[in-house]
């Protein structure tokens, strides 16, 4: 695939005029998707997809396009050459773009992690066998993902990775279920079986009569998957330079009023630990790490090439939405979580978060899947779903007691348009007085 | 050119397919263009050329699919082989049996009516239009971000099958929008409009009725006014929702819970389940008797109008809820066969490479007989809200909370000043029973949602909603942090 991409780029660079520059970025995947319901196959299929993003530049004028490719150099070159002609006409009607920004240094990189691809058919067989007797629902995604970049100046970058992501839940009844995920590069039967053993234990707790709590404030433990939801919504405009400059960041009170989170909160965009390519669509190489929040105070923004040009800042990312967040660990031993929680809510998953007051970074959302009522350090009953409405300045600020000393690395299972290469690494959190409303 | 590509691909596929009980092929070609002017700067124009083939095969009780952008004979052969392998495995371990899969045989053509095509306005003229709109949004120094944008999408598809189906559809979309962000200190408020939540099918002729670009100045002024407005009051009170908020209320608490694949459990790991079950259809009191909801593909300008869904079932207008009583789910042919229920033609693919699943299409609240002024004049104390900005609901689609861009106090039968951060919460199963008044045809607006997410693998799709202004009693309303 790398050879195909580079050959196609080289051929295409010969089609541009001497006063033009061309940036080409490539994304593709050969993926299998198998959907389960009731531990049976609901829908199964394979997707072969290749896309080229073009940026055709002349001086400060440029225009961009994304084009589906067939994988055949001859056909694709023909299609892309026609597209270049169209883009040339369009570009000449556009005014100069003052924020056009692309790398003029040549930084060639290569990353290959695609030697072994898991056999999807065998994995599916094993899932169904291991989950026998369980009401399993979810999706298994597997295959190779490709990302490439080349420009007419001479830079070439490649990143390919074979990986799988099995995201599922096992239902006890109605909306009571245990959610799980197994993702990585090498499929190991023992790892899968271990996850199912844990699920079976939690399902036995879900079989107890459910408890409905009254609206009010409760001491809670939020497992890493739940914390991940909080950080995802914070990230919705929270860390980008453009959002900060246009005052649309939900963290505006940190900027304007000096509000802080708990000093335990150290949050970074950790490009070097993530799954995504190290280069941007404009040919820049991302730094290993961007410290977003340090000791509870806002530190640096994510800066895209356009924002860097507009606000004279240093580029440190592609888009201004994080793709490899890392939250530092605390001191709470994971084995002591129930004891330290004492009496309150053990929340494995939060869901469907949104802002109820963006300026105050006040969020609302629901509990979901396996959440439990804990009394004197012992799980006594599953919880019926509850809505919370609370500020991040309380949840990760004044009301945060501690973060766990162990962290989980979670691969993003989302597949809108393509399989995600985002990930997050984070601990769980013990929190006082979380506010539930409905 | 595109038509030729679709036809040639189909011919190539017909020549290679064999050894299956049934096959279907959907070939799609899509183009998009979008232009945006933000803070006076023309942003890079975005163009998209997309397309590919989606192959479905049935063999025995098994079904498999494969999608490929390689439309050569070899590309189609490789995809066919993949689909056949999945069909073999699903015959052994599949949830559905042969009778559950539709085998479309219709032959039809459909195209969105367009009066003024995208090309009738040059790129230069479109940019001028957007630059003018952008200037009109910047009314004050406190407007800190302002954007005007305009986009088009054209999707051409040909669905054929071994049962004789040959369904050609060509859908044209127009996607305008305006936004103004106002800020003072740590308070930021924004307003959106001009079609930003109400893309349509059709051409440039749709712009005027969407308020594009003439809503620019009023949106900007409202954003500024919100900076110094009082917080929305808190308490149980009457709530009047404009169509620009009704669309989300319909979407989240009627549309999603009535999707038949949710009810059948397919979505439990991702989008969720439903408080509605298969036994409720025909008898469940979903809302007050004023509530009439239709699946309506007949408004040609609405986002999800089509003649056939992506499984090849014909789309007809049907009541989903009539006089408050639940009539039928939103489920395509496959789900209907699984549940033994009558549904509607809503099996849809968001992209050429994703399989059809049950979606909303055009899901509308039908107009009633009250003018908006009649509705307001009978309210002693309440809040009027417009334009959704926040949405959240539980996985059974019951406990919801919504926030809007702008609220107005209603006092003693009159609309008073604006309030900021208006929110409300409730429970679907009881909320619609508190529907007290439904606005008439004059308040009926056709809008939609362009980012409805669902499915594994995930799919984001265009959905149409239309509604009049509606009045609900006894709703928990509240504002932002003090």
PDB file of C-alpha atoms in Angstrom, chain A residues 32-35 37-38 40-51 62-70 83 86-87 90 93-95 97-99 120-121 124-125 128 135 137-139 167-169 171 175 179 236 242 246-248 252 256-257 306 310 351-352 354-357 359-360 362 364-366 368-369 385-387 389 414-418 437-438, chain B residues 33 38-39 41-51 64-70 82 85-86 89-90 92-96 123-124 127 144-145 181 183 185-189 252 264-272 338 352-357 390-397 399-401 421 423 425-426 453-460 478-481:
ATOM      1  CA  UNK A  32     -13.824  -6.417   8.936  1.00  0.00           C
ATOM      2  CA  UNK A  33     -16.843  -5.457  11.032  1.00  0.00           C
ATOM      3  CA  UNK A  34     -18.927  -8.102  12.770  1.00  0.00           C
ATOM      4  CA  UNK A  35     -21.918  -7.045  14.764  1.00  0.00           C
ATOM      5  CA  UNK A  37     -26.738  -9.515  19.182  1.00  0.00           C
ATOM      6  CA  UNK A  38     -27.720 -12.291  21.593  1.00  0.00           C
ATOM      7  CA  UNK A  40     -25.097 -14.420  17.369  1.00  0.00           C
ATOM      8  CA  UNK A  41     -23.847 -12.615  14.270  1.00  0.00           C
ATOM      9  CA  UNK A  42     -26.240  -9.787  13.392  1.00  0.00           C
ATOM     10  CA  UNK A  43     -24.321  -8.260  10.471  1.00  0.00           C
ATOM     11  CA  UNK A  44     -20.899  -9.200   9.119  1.00  0.00           C
ATOM     12  CA  UNK A  45     -18.872  -7.634   6.385  1.00  0.00           C
ATOM     13  CA  UNK A  46     -15.625  -6.216   5.079  1.00  0.00           C
ATOM     14  CA  UNK A  47     -14.734  -2.709   3.946  1.00  0.00           C
ATOM     15  CA  UNK A  48     -11.968  -1.694   1.548  1.00  0.00           C
ATOM     16  CA  UNK A  49     -11.537   2.051   1.553  1.00  0.00           C
ATOM     17  CA  UNK A  50      -8.846   4.441   0.274  1.00  0.00           C
ATOM     18  CA  UNK A  51      -9.034   8.235   0.283  1.00  0.00           C
ATOM     19  CA  UNK A  62      -5.238  27.125  -2.379  1.00  0.00           C
ATOM     20  CA  UNK A  63      -8.167  24.733  -2.363  1.00  0.00           C
ATOM     21  CA  UNK A  64      -8.715  21.292  -0.891  1.00  0.00           C
ATOM     22  CA  UNK A  65     -10.420  18.057  -1.902  1.00  0.00           C
ATOM     23  CA  UNK A  66     -10.933  14.521  -0.708  1.00  0.00           C
ATOM     24  CA  UNK A  67     -11.235  11.819  -3.322  1.00  0.00           C
ATOM     25  CA  UNK A  68     -12.078   8.129  -3.060  1.00  0.00           C
ATOM     26  CA  UNK A  69      -9.484   5.906  -4.718  1.00  0.00           C
ATOM     27  CA  UNK A  70      -9.777   2.487  -6.296  1.00  0.00           C
ATOM     28  CA  UNK A  83      -9.654  16.679 -10.172  1.00  0.00           C
ATOM     29  CA  UNK A  86     -11.079  21.388 -11.482  1.00  0.00           C
ATOM     30  CA  UNK A  87      -9.274  22.513  -8.341  1.00  0.00           C
ATOM     31  CA  UNK A  90     -11.645  26.887  -8.350  1.00  0.00           C
ATOM     32  CA  UNK A  93     -11.282  32.327  -8.012  1.00  0.00           C
ATOM     33  CA  UNK A  94     -10.351  32.330  -4.315  1.00  0.00           C
ATOM     34  CA  UNK A  95      -8.660  35.165  -2.424  1.00  0.00           C
ATOM     35  CA  UNK A  97      -5.512  32.647   2.475  1.00  0.00           C
ATOM     36  CA  UNK A  98      -3.512  34.471   5.175  1.00  0.00           C
ATOM     37  CA  UNK A  99      -3.527  31.406   7.433  1.00  0.00           C
ATOM     38  CA  UNK A 120     -11.455 -12.241  11.925  1.00  0.00           C
ATOM     39  CA  UNK A 121     -13.372 -15.439  11.205  1.00  0.00           C
ATOM     40  CA  UNK A 124     -15.560 -14.358  15.846  1.00  0.00           C
ATOM     41  CA  UNK A 125     -15.826 -18.109  16.340  1.00  0.00           C
ATOM     42  CA  UNK A 128     -19.239 -16.843  20.345  1.00  0.00           C
ATOM     43  CA  UNK A 135     -26.579 -12.237  26.066  1.00  0.00           C
ATOM     44  CA  UNK A 137     -24.154  -7.557  22.009  1.00  0.00           C
ATOM     45  CA  UNK A 138     -21.454  -5.441  20.362  1.00  0.00           C
ATOM     46  CA  UNK A 139     -19.031  -5.151  17.493  1.00  0.00           C
ATOM     47  CA  UNK A 167     -16.361  -3.605  22.071  1.00  0.00           C
ATOM     48  CA  UNK A 168     -19.263  -5.372  23.738  1.00  0.00           C
ATOM     49  CA  UNK A 169     -21.617  -5.711  26.639  1.00  0.00           C
ATOM     50  CA  UNK A 171     -26.846  -8.113  29.468  1.00  0.00           C
ATOM     51  CA  UNK A 175     -30.815  -2.021  30.760  1.00  0.00           C
ATOM     52  CA  UNK A 179     -19.618  -3.286  29.337  1.00  0.00           C
ATOM     53  CA  UNK A 236     -15.111  19.582  22.968  1.00  0.00           C
ATOM     54  CA  UNK A 242      -8.965  28.847  18.275  1.00  0.00           C
ATOM     55  CA  UNK A 246     -12.802  33.076  20.313  1.00  0.00           C
ATOM     56  CA  UNK A 247     -13.867  32.543  23.943  1.00  0.00           C
ATOM     57  CA  UNK A 248     -15.900  29.469  23.129  1.00  0.00           C
ATOM     58  CA  UNK A 252     -13.300  30.056  29.901  1.00  0.00           C
ATOM     59  CA  UNK A 256     -10.863  34.762  32.658  1.00  0.00           C
ATOM     60  CA  UNK A 257     -11.325  34.110  36.375  1.00  0.00           C
ATOM     61  CA  UNK A 306      -3.954  27.436  10.797  1.00  0.00           C
ATOM     62  CA  UNK A 310      -3.267  33.256  12.826  1.00  0.00           C
ATOM     63  CA  UNK A 351     -23.069   8.275  28.807  1.00  0.00           C
ATOM     64  CA  UNK A 352     -24.450  10.991  26.544  1.00  0.00           C
ATOM     65  CA  UNK A 354     -23.441  17.506  27.137  1.00  0.00           C
ATOM     66  CA  UNK A 355     -23.198  20.968  28.626  1.00  0.00           C
ATOM     67  CA  UNK A 356     -25.972  22.407  30.756  1.00  0.00           C
ATOM     68  CA  UNK A 357     -23.937  25.616  31.169  1.00  0.00           C
ATOM     69  CA  UNK A 359     -19.429  28.890  30.546  1.00  0.00           C
ATOM     70  CA  UNK A 360     -19.393  27.190  33.930  1.00  0.00           C
ATOM     71  CA  UNK A 362     -21.345  22.390  33.950  1.00  0.00           C
ATOM     72  CA  UNK A 364     -25.115  16.690  32.397  1.00  0.00           C
ATOM     73  CA  UNK A 365     -25.199  13.017  31.474  1.00  0.00           C
ATOM     74  CA  UNK A 366     -26.416   9.593  32.467  1.00  0.00           C
ATOM     75  CA  UNK A 368     -25.076   3.500  32.152  1.00  0.00           C
ATOM     76  CA  UNK A 369     -24.318  -0.222  32.263  1.00  0.00           C
ATOM     77  CA  UNK A 385     -29.947   4.888  35.687  1.00  0.00           C
ATOM     78  CA  UNK A 386     -29.588   8.420  37.056  1.00  0.00           C
ATOM     79  CA  UNK A 387     -28.940  11.800  35.482  1.00  0.00           C
ATOM     80  CA  UNK A 389     -25.691  17.686  36.464  1.00  0.00           C
ATOM     81  CA  UNK A 414     -15.671   4.669  17.322  1.00  0.00           C
ATOM     82  CA  UNK A 415     -15.962   4.077  13.588  1.00  0.00           C
ATOM     83  CA  UNK A 416     -17.677   7.155  12.119  1.00  0.00           C
ATOM     84  CA  UNK A 417     -16.399   7.321   8.543  1.00  0.00           C
ATOM     85  CA  UNK A 418     -13.379   5.224   9.469  1.00  0.00           C
ATOM     86  CA  UNK A 437     -30.954  15.397  39.420  1.00  0.00           C
ATOM     87  CA  UNK A 438     -33.335  12.916  37.769  1.00  0.00           C
TER      88      UNK A 438
ATOM     89  CA  UNK B  33     -18.553  21.236  -1.846  1.00  0.00           C
ATOM     90  CA  UNK B  38     -15.064  33.059   9.137  1.00  0.00           C
ATOM     91  CA  UNK B  39     -14.095  36.362  10.706  1.00  0.00           C
ATOM     92  CA  UNK B  41     -11.446  35.204   5.927  1.00  0.00           C
ATOM     93  CA  UNK B  42     -12.457  32.761   3.203  1.00  0.00           C
ATOM     94  CA  UNK B  43     -11.551  29.353   4.615  1.00  0.00           C
ATOM     95  CA  UNK B  44     -10.113  26.656   2.331  1.00  0.00           C
ATOM     96  CA  UNK B  45     -12.896  25.384   0.076  1.00  0.00           C
ATOM     97  CA  UNK B  46     -13.621  21.715   0.748  1.00  0.00           C
ATOM     98  CA  UNK B  47     -14.540  19.345  -2.079  1.00  0.00           C
ATOM     99  CA  UNK B  48     -15.403  15.667  -1.751  1.00  0.00           C
ATOM    100  CA  UNK B  49     -15.717  12.980  -4.390  1.00  0.00           C
ATOM    101  CA  UNK B  50     -16.771   9.704  -2.835  1.00  0.00           C
ATOM    102  CA  UNK B  51     -18.352   6.465  -3.880  1.00  0.00           C
ATOM    103  CA  UNK B  64     -22.698 -11.171   4.382  1.00  0.00           C
ATOM    104  CA  UNK B  65     -21.653  -7.867   2.938  1.00  0.00           C
ATOM    105  CA  UNK B  66     -18.578  -6.228   1.491  1.00  0.00           C
ATOM    106  CA  UNK B  67     -17.925  -2.658   0.433  1.00  0.00           C
ATOM    107  CA  UNK B  68     -15.181  -1.566  -1.901  1.00  0.00           C
ATOM    108  CA  UNK B  69     -14.031   1.546  -3.685  1.00  0.00           C
ATOM    109  CA  UNK B  70     -12.333  -0.659  -6.298  1.00  0.00           C
ATOM    110  CA  UNK B  82     -15.443 -11.549   1.254  1.00  0.00           C
ATOM    111  CA  UNK B  85     -17.258 -15.877   3.419  1.00  0.00           C
ATOM    112  CA  UNK B  86     -19.264 -13.819   5.892  1.00  0.00           C
ATOM    113  CA  UNK B  89     -20.114 -17.978   8.799  1.00  0.00           C
ATOM    114  CA  UNK B  90     -23.389 -16.217   9.511  1.00  0.00           C
ATOM    115  CA  UNK B  92     -23.802 -21.164  11.118  1.00  0.00           C
ATOM    116  CA  UNK B  93     -23.797 -18.479  13.803  1.00  0.00           C
ATOM    117  CA  UNK B  94     -26.234 -15.840  12.535  1.00  0.00           C
ATOM    118  CA  UNK B  95     -29.110 -14.283  14.447  1.00  0.00           C
ATOM    119  CA  UNK B  96     -31.445 -14.018  11.456  1.00  0.00           C
ATOM    120  CA  UNK B 123     -17.867  30.276  -6.912  1.00  0.00           C
ATOM    121  CA  UNK B 124     -17.053  33.978  -6.947  1.00  0.00           C
ATOM    122  CA  UNK B 127     -18.025  33.891  -1.894  1.00  0.00           C
ATOM    123  CA  UNK B 144     -15.797  37.557  18.820  1.00  0.00           C
ATOM    124  CA  UNK B 145     -16.437  34.868  16.244  1.00  0.00           C
ATOM    125  CA  UNK B 181     -20.525  34.298  19.115  1.00  0.00           C
ATOM    126  CA  UNK B 183     -18.419  37.481  24.637  1.00  0.00           C
ATOM    127  CA  UNK B 185     -15.495  38.606  30.294  1.00  0.00           C
ATOM    128  CA  UNK B 186     -16.258  35.022  31.197  1.00  0.00           C
ATOM    129  CA  UNK B 187     -19.704  35.034  29.590  1.00  0.00           C
ATOM    130  CA  UNK B 188     -20.000  33.711  26.051  1.00  0.00           C
ATOM    131  CA  UNK B 189     -23.301  33.287  24.223  1.00  0.00           C
ATOM    132  CA  UNK B 252     -34.453  12.005  20.873  1.00  0.00           C
ATOM    133  CA  UNK B 264     -34.927  -5.805  19.052  1.00  0.00           C
ATOM    134  CA  UNK B 265     -31.706  -5.227  20.994  1.00  0.00           C
ATOM    135  CA  UNK B 266     -29.209  -4.613  18.185  1.00  0.00           C
ATOM    136  CA  UNK B 267     -28.117  -1.227  19.565  1.00  0.00           C
ATOM    137  CA  UNK B 268     -27.788  -2.116  23.234  1.00  0.00           C
ATOM    138  CA  UNK B 269     -23.991  -1.878  23.251  1.00  0.00           C
ATOM    139  CA  UNK B 270     -23.857   1.562  21.648  1.00  0.00           C
ATOM    140  CA  UNK B 271     -26.868   3.800  20.939  1.00  0.00           C
ATOM    141  CA  UNK B 272     -28.952   2.011  23.545  1.00  0.00           C
ATOM    142  CA  UNK B 338     -38.009 -10.192  12.720  1.00  0.00           C
ATOM    143  CA  UNK B 352     -21.643   3.632   0.684  1.00  0.00           C
ATOM    144  CA  UNK B 353     -19.470   1.434   2.918  1.00  0.00           C
ATOM    145  CA  UNK B 354     -21.887   0.922   5.833  1.00  0.00           C
ATOM    146  CA  UNK B 355     -24.781  -1.583   5.934  1.00  0.00           C
ATOM    147  CA  UNK B 356     -28.431  -0.475   6.069  1.00  0.00           C
ATOM    148  CA  UNK B 357     -29.898  -0.219   9.574  1.00  0.00           C
ATOM    149  CA  UNK B 390     -27.505  20.796  24.251  1.00  0.00           C
ATOM    150  CA  UNK B 391     -29.066  17.348  24.288  1.00  0.00           C
ATOM    151  CA  UNK B 392     -28.733  14.328  26.531  1.00  0.00           C
ATOM    152  CA  UNK B 393     -30.958  11.317  27.139  1.00  0.00           C
ATOM    153  CA  UNK B 394     -30.606   7.933  28.789  1.00  0.00           C
ATOM    154  CA  UNK B 395     -29.977   4.729  26.861  1.00  0.00           C
ATOM    155  CA  UNK B 396     -33.658   3.704  27.089  1.00  0.00           C
ATOM    156  CA  UNK B 397     -34.579   7.147  25.712  1.00  0.00           C
ATOM    157  CA  UNK B 399     -34.794  10.640  31.088  1.00  0.00           C
ATOM    158  CA  UNK B 400     -33.800  13.638  28.963  1.00  0.00           C
ATOM    159  CA  UNK B 401     -32.312  17.097  29.406  1.00  0.00           C
ATOM    160  CA  UNK B 421     -29.009  29.316  29.385  1.00  0.00           C
ATOM    161  CA  UNK B 423     -32.698  24.221  30.059  1.00  0.00           C
ATOM    162  CA  UNK B 425     -35.590  18.091  31.809  1.00  0.00           C
ATOM    163  CA  UNK B 426     -38.201  15.374  31.837  1.00  0.00           C
ATOM    164  CA  UNK B 453     -25.270   8.935  15.103  1.00  0.00           C
ATOM    165  CA  UNK B 454     -26.008   5.280  15.579  1.00  0.00           C
ATOM    166  CA  UNK B 455     -24.954   1.770  14.609  1.00  0.00           C
ATOM    167  CA  UNK B 456     -21.969  -0.523  14.927  1.00  0.00           C
ATOM    168  CA  UNK B 457     -19.943   0.243  12.887  1.00  0.00           C
ATOM    169  CA  UNK B 458     -20.995   3.857  13.465  1.00  0.00           C
ATOM    170  CA  UNK B 459     -23.050   5.818  10.963  1.00  0.00           C
ATOM    171  CA  UNK B 460     -23.984   9.540  11.005  1.00  0.00           C
ATOM    172  CA  UNK B 478     -33.914  25.869  34.902  1.00  0.00           C
ATOM    173  CA  UNK B 479     -30.993  28.093  33.929  1.00  0.00           C
ATOM    174  CA  UNK B 480     -27.220  28.061  34.183  1.00  0.00           C
ATOM    175  CA  UNK B 481     -24.942  28.427  37.158  1.00  0.00           C
TER     176      UNK B 481
END
